[in-house]
Short mmCIF file of C-alpha atoms and ligand atoms in Angstrom, two decimals:
data_model
loop_
_atom_site.label_atom_id
_atom_site.label_comp_id
_atom_site.label_asym_id
_atom_site.label_seq_id
_atom_site.Cartn_x
_atom_site.Cartn_y
_atom_site.Cartn_z
CA MET A 1 -12.62 61.43 71.82
CA ILE A 2 -12.98 58.36 69.66
CA SER A 3 -10.82 57.98 66.40
CA ILE A 4 -10.90 55.13 63.83
CA SER A 5 -8.82 54.64 60.86
CA PRO A 6 -6.86 51.66 59.30
CA THR A 7 -3.52 51.09 60.23
CA SER A 8 -0.48 48.94 60.30
CA LEU A 9 -0.16 47.21 63.36
CA LYS A 10 3.75 47.05 63.04
CA SER A 11 5.09 49.54 64.79
CA PHE A 12 2.52 47.87 67.75
CA ASN A 13 4.13 44.94 68.01
CA THR A 14 7.25 43.60 69.75
CA PHE A 15 7.76 40.95 66.62
CA GLY A 16 7.37 44.29 64.14
CA ILE A 17 5.32 42.01 61.99
CA ASP A 18 3.48 43.91 59.67
CA VAL A 19 -0.91 43.11 59.40
CA GLN A 20 -3.34 46.01 58.80
CA ALA A 21 -6.27 46.36 61.51
CA GLU A 22 -9.59 47.43 59.97
CA GLN A 23 -10.09 50.29 62.94
CA LEU A 24 -7.74 51.17 65.67
CA LEU A 25 -9.47 52.97 68.86
CA ASN A 26 -7.03 53.95 71.02
CA ILE A 27 -7.73 54.32 74.73
CA THR A 28 -6.78 57.00 76.65
CA ALA A 29 -9.44 57.17 79.33
CA VAL A 30 -11.85 54.63 80.68
CA GLN A 31 -14.95 56.89 79.31
CA GLN A 32 -13.82 56.22 75.92
CA LEU A 33 -14.44 52.29 76.43
CA GLN A 34 -17.82 53.26 78.43
CA GLU A 35 -18.80 55.36 75.27
CA ALA A 36 -17.44 52.57 72.70
CA GLN A 37 -19.66 49.99 74.67
CA GLN A 38 -22.50 52.27 74.27
CA ASN A 39 -22.34 52.85 70.36
CA GLY A 40 -21.99 49.20 69.83
CA LEU A 41 -18.65 49.37 68.91
CA LEU A 42 -16.94 46.37 71.19
CA ASN A 43 -19.50 44.33 69.35
CA SER A 44 -16.58 43.73 66.81
CA PRO A 45 -16.22 40.23 65.82
CA ASN A 46 -12.96 39.78 65.74
CA LEU A 47 -12.59 42.70 68.98
CA LEU A 48 -8.51 42.26 69.76
CA VAL A 49 -7.14 44.41 73.03
CA LEU A 50 -3.93 45.45 72.52
CA GLY A 51 -1.15 46.61 75.36
CA GLY A 52 2.23 46.84 74.13
CA GLY A 53 1.92 43.86 71.57
CA SER A 54 5.03 42.13 73.31
CA ASN A 55 3.25 39.08 73.75
CA TRP A 56 1.41 38.98 70.06
CA LEU A 57 2.29 37.16 67.06
CA PHE A 58 0.08 38.45 64.09
CA THR A 59 -0.46 35.58 61.21
CA LYS A 60 -3.45 37.71 59.10
CA ASP A 61 -5.04 41.06 58.94
CA VAL A 62 -7.55 41.88 61.76
CA SER A 63 -10.57 42.34 60.41
CA GLY A 64 -12.24 44.49 62.67
CA LEU A 65 -11.68 46.55 65.86
CA VAL A 66 -8.49 46.79 67.87
CA ILE A 67 -8.57 48.28 71.11
CA ARG A 68 -4.96 49.76 72.30
CA MET A 69 -4.75 50.70 75.84
CA ALA A 70 -2.88 53.63 76.40
CA ASN A 71 -4.39 55.30 79.61
CA LYS A 72 -2.02 56.40 82.09
CA GLY A 73 -1.43 57.53 85.65
CA ILE A 74 0.15 56.16 88.72
CA VAL A 75 -1.61 56.99 92.68
CA GLU A 76 -0.33 55.54 95.68
CA ARG A 77 -2.22 54.77 99.20
CA LYS A 78 -0.74 53.98 102.32
CA GLU A 79 -2.64 50.72 104.00
CA GLU A 80 -1.17 50.08 107.73
CA GLU A 81 2.26 48.62 106.96
CA GLN A 82 1.65 48.00 102.90
CA ILE A 83 1.82 50.85 99.93
CA ILE A 84 -0.89 50.17 97.07
CA VAL A 85 0.35 51.57 94.09
CA THR A 86 -2.62 51.90 91.00
CA ALA A 87 -1.88 52.19 87.73
CA GLN A 88 -4.38 53.04 84.87
CA ALA A 89 -3.36 49.96 82.24
CA GLY A 90 -1.77 51.93 79.81
CA GLU A 91 1.68 52.40 82.17
CA ARG A 92 4.31 50.64 80.94
CA TRP A 93 5.30 47.81 83.40
CA ASN A 94 8.24 48.66 83.45
CA ASP A 95 7.61 52.66 84.59
CA VAL A 96 5.74 51.13 87.55
CA VAL A 97 8.45 48.78 88.35
CA GLN A 98 10.65 51.82 88.43
CA TYR A 99 8.36 54.12 90.34
CA CYS A 100 8.25 51.58 92.46
CA VAL A 101 11.90 51.07 92.90
CA ASN A 102 12.68 54.71 93.46
CA LYS A 103 10.73 54.69 96.12
CA GLY A 104 12.03 52.42 98.17
CA TYR A 105 8.89 50.09 97.53
CA ALA A 106 9.94 46.61 97.78
CA GLY A 107 8.44 43.84 95.33
CA VAL A 108 8.54 43.85 92.14
CA GLU A 109 12.33 44.51 91.71
CA ASN A 110 12.91 41.32 89.93
CA LEU A 111 9.99 41.62 87.32
CA SER A 112 12.17 44.99 85.93
CA LEU A 113 12.36 45.73 82.19
CA ILE A 114 9.67 42.96 81.27
CA PRO A 115 8.17 44.72 78.51
CA GLY A 116 4.48 45.45 77.95
CA THR A 117 1.81 47.46 79.65
CA ILE A 118 0.23 47.01 83.36
CA GLY A 119 -2.94 46.02 82.32
CA ALA A 120 -1.83 42.81 80.43
CA ALA A 121 0.42 41.86 83.10
CA PRO A 122 -2.49 39.77 85.17
CA ILE A 123 -3.60 38.42 81.65
CA GLN A 124 -0.30 35.82 81.83
CA ASN A 125 0.33 36.55 85.48
CA ILE A 126 3.95 37.79 84.24
CA GLY A 127 6.73 36.13 85.92
CA ALA A 128 10.42 36.06 86.05
CA TYR A 129 13.45 35.45 88.48
CA GLY A 130 11.33 33.59 90.95
CA ILE A 131 8.67 35.92 91.39
CA GLU A 132 5.36 36.22 89.77
CA LEU A 133 2.53 38.96 89.65
CA LYS A 134 0.41 37.17 91.56
CA ASP A 135 2.81 37.87 94.64
CA VAL A 136 2.60 42.31 94.38
CA PHE A 137 -1.21 41.71 92.99
CA HIS A 138 -3.69 43.67 94.97
CA SER A 139 -6.54 44.05 92.97
CA LEU A 140 -7.34 45.34 89.01
CA GLN A 141 -10.71 46.86 87.40
CA ALA A 142 -12.12 45.84 84.22
CA ILE A 143 -15.01 46.40 82.06
CA ALA A 144 -17.33 43.90 80.71
CA ILE A 145 -17.30 43.85 76.91
CA ALA A 146 -20.64 42.91 76.78
CA THR A 147 -22.43 45.39 78.98
CA GLY A 148 -19.70 48.25 79.77
CA GLU A 149 -20.03 47.13 83.54
CA LEU A 150 -16.60 47.83 85.40
CA ARG A 151 -15.93 45.04 88.05
CA ILE A 152 -13.55 44.73 90.53
CA PHE A 153 -11.47 41.59 90.40
CA SER A 154 -10.05 40.31 93.62
CA LYS A 155 -6.48 38.04 93.56
CA GLU A 156 -8.70 35.04 93.81
CA GLU A 157 -11.11 35.92 91.58
CA CYS A 158 -8.35 36.15 88.94
CA GLU A 159 -7.28 32.89 89.10
CA PHE A 160 -3.46 32.97 88.68
CA GLY A 161 -1.00 30.26 88.01
CA TYR A 162 1.58 29.22 85.82
CA ARG A 163 1.56 32.01 83.28
CA GLU A 164 -2.13 31.60 83.19
CA SER A 165 -5.38 33.66 84.76
CA VAL A 166 -8.69 33.76 84.29
CA PHE A 167 -8.49 35.73 81.66
CA LYS A 168 -6.72 33.12 79.29
CA GLY A 169 -9.53 30.73 80.93
CA SER A 170 -13.29 30.72 81.18
CA LEU A 171 -13.32 34.76 80.80
CA LYS A 172 -11.23 34.83 77.97
CA GLY A 173 -12.36 37.90 75.58
CA GLN A 174 -14.93 39.15 78.12
CA TYR A 175 -13.44 42.19 79.79
CA ILE A 176 -10.82 44.49 79.13
CA ILE A 177 -8.67 45.59 82.18
CA THR A 178 -8.48 49.25 82.90
CA GLU A 179 -6.59 50.01 86.16
CA VAL A 180 -4.28 47.38 88.57
CA SER A 181 -2.86 47.76 92.25
CA LEU A 182 -0.20 46.14 93.58
CA VAL A 183 0.48 45.53 97.22
CA LEU A 184 4.26 46.39 98.16
CA ASN A 185 6.43 46.90 101.23
CA THR A 186 8.63 48.95 102.61
CA THR A 187 10.52 46.23 104.44
CA ALA A 188 12.37 44.50 101.69
CA GLN A 189 12.89 40.83 101.16
CA LEU A 190 14.49 40.40 98.43
CA HIS A 191 14.99 37.13 96.35
CA THR A 192 18.38 36.89 94.90
CA HIS A 193 18.36 32.85 94.24
CA TYR A 194 17.18 32.67 91.28
CA GLY A 195 18.87 32.43 88.03
CA ALA A 196 22.02 34.53 87.62
CA ILE A 197 20.75 37.61 90.03
CA GLU A 198 23.37 35.87 92.46
CA GLU A 199 26.50 35.47 89.98
CA GLU A 200 25.87 38.87 88.80
CA LEU A 201 25.66 40.41 92.76
CA LYS A 202 29.00 38.81 93.25
CA LYS A 203 30.60 39.91 90.08
CA ARG A 204 29.38 43.28 91.49
CA ASN A 205 31.04 42.91 95.22
CA ILE A 206 27.78 43.26 96.39
CA GLU A 207 27.12 41.83 99.65
CA LYS A 208 23.66 43.43 101.15
CA PRO A 209 22.14 44.30 97.80
CA THR A 210 19.18 46.98 97.90
CA ILE A 211 15.82 46.81 95.71
CA LYS A 212 17.64 49.43 93.29
CA ASP A 213 20.57 47.34 93.09
CA ILE A 214 18.35 44.15 92.21
CA SER A 215 16.53 46.14 89.37
CA GLU A 216 19.47 47.40 88.08
CA VAL A 217 21.61 43.48 88.21
CA VAL A 218 18.06 42.21 86.55
CA SER A 219 17.92 44.44 84.02
CA HIS A 220 21.69 44.27 83.02
CA ILE A 221 20.96 40.14 82.69
CA ARG A 222 17.89 40.55 80.93
CA VAL A 223 19.78 43.36 78.37
CA SER A 224 22.49 40.95 77.78
CA LYS A 225 20.87 37.65 77.20
CA LEU A 226 17.70 39.25 75.07
CA PRO A 227 17.02 40.64 71.71
CA ASP A 228 15.96 44.04 72.21
CA PRO A 229 12.42 44.05 70.22
CA SER A 230 13.51 47.47 68.83
CA THR A 231 16.20 46.01 66.58
CA ILE A 232 15.19 42.27 66.68
CA GLY A 233 11.94 41.75 66.57
CA ASN A 234 10.88 38.72 69.28
CA ALA A 235 7.81 38.33 72.31
CA GLY A 236 10.16 36.74 74.70
CA SER A 237 9.74 32.99 75.42
CA PHE A 238 7.70 31.96 72.26
CA PHE A 239 6.98 28.66 74.59
CA LYS A 240 6.02 28.01 78.19
CA ASN A 241 8.39 25.84 80.10
CA PRO A 242 5.96 22.33 80.18
CA VAL A 243 4.93 21.03 83.26
CA VAL A 244 5.31 17.42 83.99
CA ASP A 245 4.35 14.58 86.01
CA ALA A 246 7.31 14.37 88.50
CA VAL A 247 7.65 10.54 87.06
CA ILE A 248 8.14 11.50 83.67
CA ALA A 249 10.63 13.75 84.30
CA GLN A 250 12.38 11.08 86.14
CA GLU A 251 12.23 9.03 83.67
CA LEU A 252 13.79 11.77 81.43
CA LYS A 253 16.56 12.39 83.59
CA GLN A 254 17.51 9.09 83.30
CA ARG A 255 17.38 9.08 79.86
CA PHE A 256 19.35 12.61 79.44
CA PRO A 257 20.57 13.14 82.78
CA ASP A 258 21.55 17.06 81.35
CA ILE A 259 17.96 17.88 81.51
CA VAL A 260 17.27 21.16 83.26
CA SER A 261 13.96 20.75 85.89
CA TYR A 262 12.28 22.23 88.66
CA PRO A 263 10.34 21.33 91.13
CA ALA A 264 7.15 22.49 90.37
CA GLY A 265 4.55 21.30 93.13
CA GLN A 266 1.83 18.70 93.60
CA GLY A 267 4.15 15.99 91.63
CA ARG A 268 5.43 17.82 88.75
CA ASP A 269 8.09 18.88 87.98
CA LYS A 270 8.86 22.38 85.47
CA LEU A 271 11.43 21.50 82.43
CA ALA A 272 13.06 24.44 80.91
CA ALA A 273 11.67 24.81 77.46
CA GLY A 274 15.05 26.31 76.28
CA TRP A 275 16.87 23.71 76.96
CA LEU A 276 15.04 21.08 75.37
CA ILE A 277 15.04 23.04 72.18
CA GLU A 278 18.66 23.60 72.24
CA GLN A 279 19.03 20.30 72.23
CA CYS A 280 17.45 19.57 69.22
CA GLY A 281 19.86 21.90 67.53
CA TRP A 282 17.71 25.03 67.06
CA LYS A 283 19.66 27.26 68.95
CA GLY A 284 20.84 30.40 66.91
CA LYS A 285 19.33 28.73 63.77
CA ILE A 286 18.41 30.83 61.16
CA VAL A 287 15.67 29.71 58.79
CA GLY A 288 14.63 32.61 55.98
CA ASN A 289 13.84 35.51 57.89
CA THR A 290 12.75 33.92 61.21
CA GLY A 291 15.20 31.92 63.65
CA THR A 292 15.73 31.28 67.16
CA TRP A 293 17.76 34.05 69.79
CA LYS A 294 21.40 32.74 69.62
CA ASN A 295 21.81 33.40 73.75
CA GLN A 296 18.28 31.83 74.31
CA ALA A 297 16.61 28.82 72.00
CA LEU A 298 13.59 29.75 73.95
CA VAL A 299 13.09 33.32 72.25
CA LEU A 300 11.90 32.98 68.33
CA VAL A 301 13.33 36.07 66.33
CA ASN A 302 12.37 38.02 63.17
CA HIS A 303 15.47 38.79 61.57
CA GLY A 304 13.93 41.13 58.89
CA GLY A 305 10.57 41.44 57.02
CA ALA A 306 9.66 37.74 58.60
CA THR A 307 5.27 37.28 58.28
CA GLY A 308 3.90 36.04 61.42
CA LYS A 309 3.44 32.36 59.49
CA GLU A 310 6.90 32.13 58.93
CA VAL A 311 7.14 32.55 62.65
CA PHE A 312 4.37 29.90 63.15
CA GLU A 313 5.61 27.31 60.78
CA LEU A 314 9.11 27.59 63.09
CA SER A 315 7.05 27.41 66.26
CA THR A 316 5.56 24.23 64.68
CA ALA A 317 8.86 22.61 63.08
CA ILE A 318 10.40 23.17 66.81
CA ILE A 319 7.15 21.64 68.35
CA ASP A 320 7.39 18.67 66.67
CA SER A 321 11.30 17.90 67.08
CA VAL A 322 11.17 18.38 70.65
CA LYS A 323 7.99 15.67 71.10
CA GLU A 324 10.15 13.39 68.70
CA ARG A 325 13.33 13.63 71.08
CA PHE A 326 11.84 13.81 74.14
CA GLY A 327 7.70 13.09 73.78
CA VAL A 328 7.24 16.54 75.45
CA SER A 329 4.60 18.60 74.21
CA LEU A 330 5.84 22.31 73.96
CA GLU A 331 2.95 24.74 74.05
CA ARG A 332 2.82 28.73 72.91
CA GLU A 333 3.10 31.03 75.47
CA VAL A 334 2.54 34.20 72.74
CA ASN A 335 -0.93 34.88 71.68
CA LEU A 336 -1.79 34.08 68.01
CA PHE A 337 -4.12 36.36 65.66
P1 LIG B 1 0.04 42.49 74.59
O1 LIG B 1 1.30 41.51 73.74
O2 LIG B 1 -0.73 43.98 74.02
O3 LIG B 1 -1.11 41.65 74.98
C1 LIG B 1 -1.10 40.37 75.53
C2 LIG B 1 -2.27 39.57 75.65
O4 LIG B 1 -2.88 40.68 77.08
C3 LIG B 1 -3.05 39.41 74.80
O5 LIG B 1 -3.97 38.28 74.84
C4 LIG B 1 -4.25 40.77 75.01
O6 LIG B 1 -5.22 40.76 74.23
C5 LIG B 1 -4.23 41.17 76.48
N1 LIG B 1 -4.34 42.18 77.25
C6 LIG B 1 -3.12 43.54 76.78
N2 LIG B 1 -3.88 44.74 77.30
C7 LIG B 1 -5.00 44.21 77.87
C8 LIG B 1 -6.06 44.89 78.80
N3 LIG B 1 -6.20 45.92 79.70
N4 LIG B 1 -6.83 44.30 78.99
C9 LIG B 1 -7.58 42.92 78.27
N5 LIG B 1 -6.19 42.08 77.92
C10 LIG B 1 -5.45 42.81 77.95
N6 LIG B 1 6.61 37.60 79.81
C11 LIG B 1 6.81 37.06 81.22
O7 LIG B 1 5.97 37.06 82.24
N7 LIG B 1 8.22 37.17 81.82
C12 LIG B 1 9.21 37.90 81.02
O8 LIG B 1 10.07 37.83 81.84
C13 LIG B 1 8.81 38.45 79.74
N8 LIG B 1 10.05 38.72 79.11
C14 LIG B 1 9.86 39.33 77.96
C15 LIG B 1 11.05 39.76 77.26
C16 LIG B 1 10.85 40.40 75.84
C17 LIG B 1 12.25 41.04 75.07
C18 LIG B 1 9.62 39.83 75.18
C19 LIG B 1 9.76 40.77 74.14
C20 LIG B 1 8.53 39.72 75.92
C21 LIG B 1 8.39 39.41 77.27
N9 LIG B 1 7.59 38.55 78.06
C22 LIG B 1 7.57 38.21 79.28
C23 LIG B 1 6.01 38.90 77.43
C24 LIG B 1 5.40 40.27 77.31
O9 LIG B 1 6.11 40.85 78.04
C25 LIG B 1 4.15 40.13 78.62
O10 LIG B 1 3.30 38.87 78.51
C26 LIG B 1 3.86 41.49 78.66
O11 LIG B 1 2.89 41.29 80.00
C27 LIG B 1 2.53 41.49 77.50
O12 LIG B 1 2.16 43.13 77.74
P2 LIG B 1 2.02 43.89 76.72
O13 LIG B 1 1.12 45.06 77.17
O14 LIG B 1 2.78 43.91 75.37
O15 LIG B 1 0.41 42.82 76.22
P1 LIG B 2 17.54 30.91 82.99
O1 LIG B 2 17.42 32.10 83.88
O2 LIG B 2 18.23 30.51 82.17
O3 LIG B 2 16.47 29.95 83.46
C1 LIG B 2 15.85 28.69 82.35
C2 LIG B 2 14.80 28.50 83.19
O4 LIG B 2 14.96 27.78 84.31
C3 LIG B 2 13.66 29.69 83.12
O5 LIG B 2 12.66 29.67 82.38
C4 LIG B 2 13.09 29.34 84.43
O6 LIG B 2 12.08 29.16 84.82
C5 LIG B 2 14.17 28.39 85.27
N1 LIG B 2 14.70 28.51 86.25
C6 LIG B 2 16.31 29.27 86.51
N2 LIG B 2 16.21 29.14 87.79
C7 LIG B 2 15.20 28.60 88.90
C8 LIG B 2 14.94 28.70 90.14
N3 LIG B 2 16.19 28.47 91.43
N4 LIG B 2 13.96 27.77 90.41
C9 LIG B 2 12.94 27.41 89.27
N5 LIG B 2 13.03 27.40 87.86
C10 LIG B 2 14.01 27.89 87.32
O7 LIG B 2 16.24 31.93 81.95
P2 LIG B 2 16.28 33.03 81.37
O8 LIG B 2 15.58 32.66 79.94
O9 LIG B 2 17.32 34.05 81.27
O10 LIG B 2 14.92 34.15 81.84
C11 LIG B 2 15.01 34.50 82.88
C12 LIG B 2 13.91 35.26 83.77
O11 LIG B 2 13.09 35.93 83.07
C13 LIG B 2 13.14 33.38 83.69
O12 LIG B 2 12.50 33.62 85.16
C14 LIG B 2 11.93 33.65 82.31
O13 LIG B 2 10.78 33.37 82.73
C15 LIG B 2 12.32 35.21 82.74
N6 LIG B 2 11.79 35.69 80.92
C16 LIG B 2 10.63 35.64 80.57
C17 LIG B 2 10.09 35.83 79.38
C18 LIG B 2 8.50 35.77 78.60
O14 LIG B 2 8.52 35.66 77.45
N7 LIG B 2 7.94 34.77 79.33
C19 LIG B 2 11.31 36.02 78.35
C20 LIG B 2 12.50 36.16 79.13
C21 LIG B 2 12.52 36.15 80.59
P3 LIG B 2 11.07 30.38 85.23
O15 LIG B 2 10.94 30.76 83.20
O16 LIG B 2 9.61 29.42 85.43
O17 LIG B 2 11.00 31.43 85.82
#
């Protein structure tokens, strides 16, 4: 059944920003979306699609319809040596990860504990610890907002890039993802050479890690480094790591020998945005009700009662200071409304 009512979005976004949605429609089955489309509800001028709200910064009330994806269900099938796991869009991403880890299906363990739903995972091609969604992506099903038609997207059609996909580009605002399928293996090819994974494995005296070990280690590192949104509002990394021409990265390296950068392919380098922000003196800084996290300057936080506008203004000040010091333009990763 479709239920529509004005609602505060405070508990539906991990920044904990208190804005109102004129209408909120909780979707627990794909048929409800089709019904909403037939009734013209999806024509709302400010239609906003919400999963777990872990990548949104709300700066104003939503005068229109918010669709909240809460459809659940996980199924699997075997295709030769591979396992295809299909989850409804409203399943929590980490629940799907734990489903795979517990069954011994390798591929998503490095992506443990990323907040949000699986339906949102393709939007920015979520990534962590050297793995991106695209590495385990099989296909997805989505409904066209304009026609109500269900369409299957292959990996190629999703046009995945670094924290990018076709759904942030040419098809922005045109589809609602209803389910996502992942392709996993039972023979593990583990990725441990990224971030602090190896260091933590060593601390635990683990020489031959299992899928479960990696998942636990990644979860542990994340809990120790990142603020828990249930106590301190945040949306993870607020900015993307800038990818610049390798020549520019080299020039920066000469001026700032400690700069953190990694090859990004095609003559480009990725700079660690957290380092750039930290060097501008922002790490752990408190500005009114907002600030940056003490253990990772890339994460902007709501220390309590912050408005979206305050957080946005802080992000602008950070962008300006990084531009002035390094000549590098930071781009917001978080979705703004
Ligand atoms: P939302 O925030 O609700 O929405 C995000 C975007 O997806 C919006 O544009 C929304 O309209 C769209 N959307 C949501 N669901 C659908 C759907 N079914 N169909 C169509 N569009 C949809 N991200 C990473 O990549 N790597 C990380 O390691 C990571 N760590 C994080 C750590 C913390 C503590 C936090 C708070 C966030 C982190 N994030 C990370 C960001 C965030 O978790 C991801 O972007 C996640 O995929 C967002 O999922 P969500 O369901 O909360 O989406
Ligand atoms: P970190 O390990 O301190 O590393 C800092 C940055 O350097 C990361 O952004 C990462 O880029 C990059 N990096 C580290 N090792 C690398 C390697 N071997 N090769 C290439 N790039 C490397 O980062 P962190 O803040 O603790 O985060 C750990 C992981 O979780 C990262 O992958 C990060 O993206 C992910 N994460 C993402 C969010 C989000 O909201 N998007 C929030 C928290 C954590 P990449 O970011 O490109 O991986």
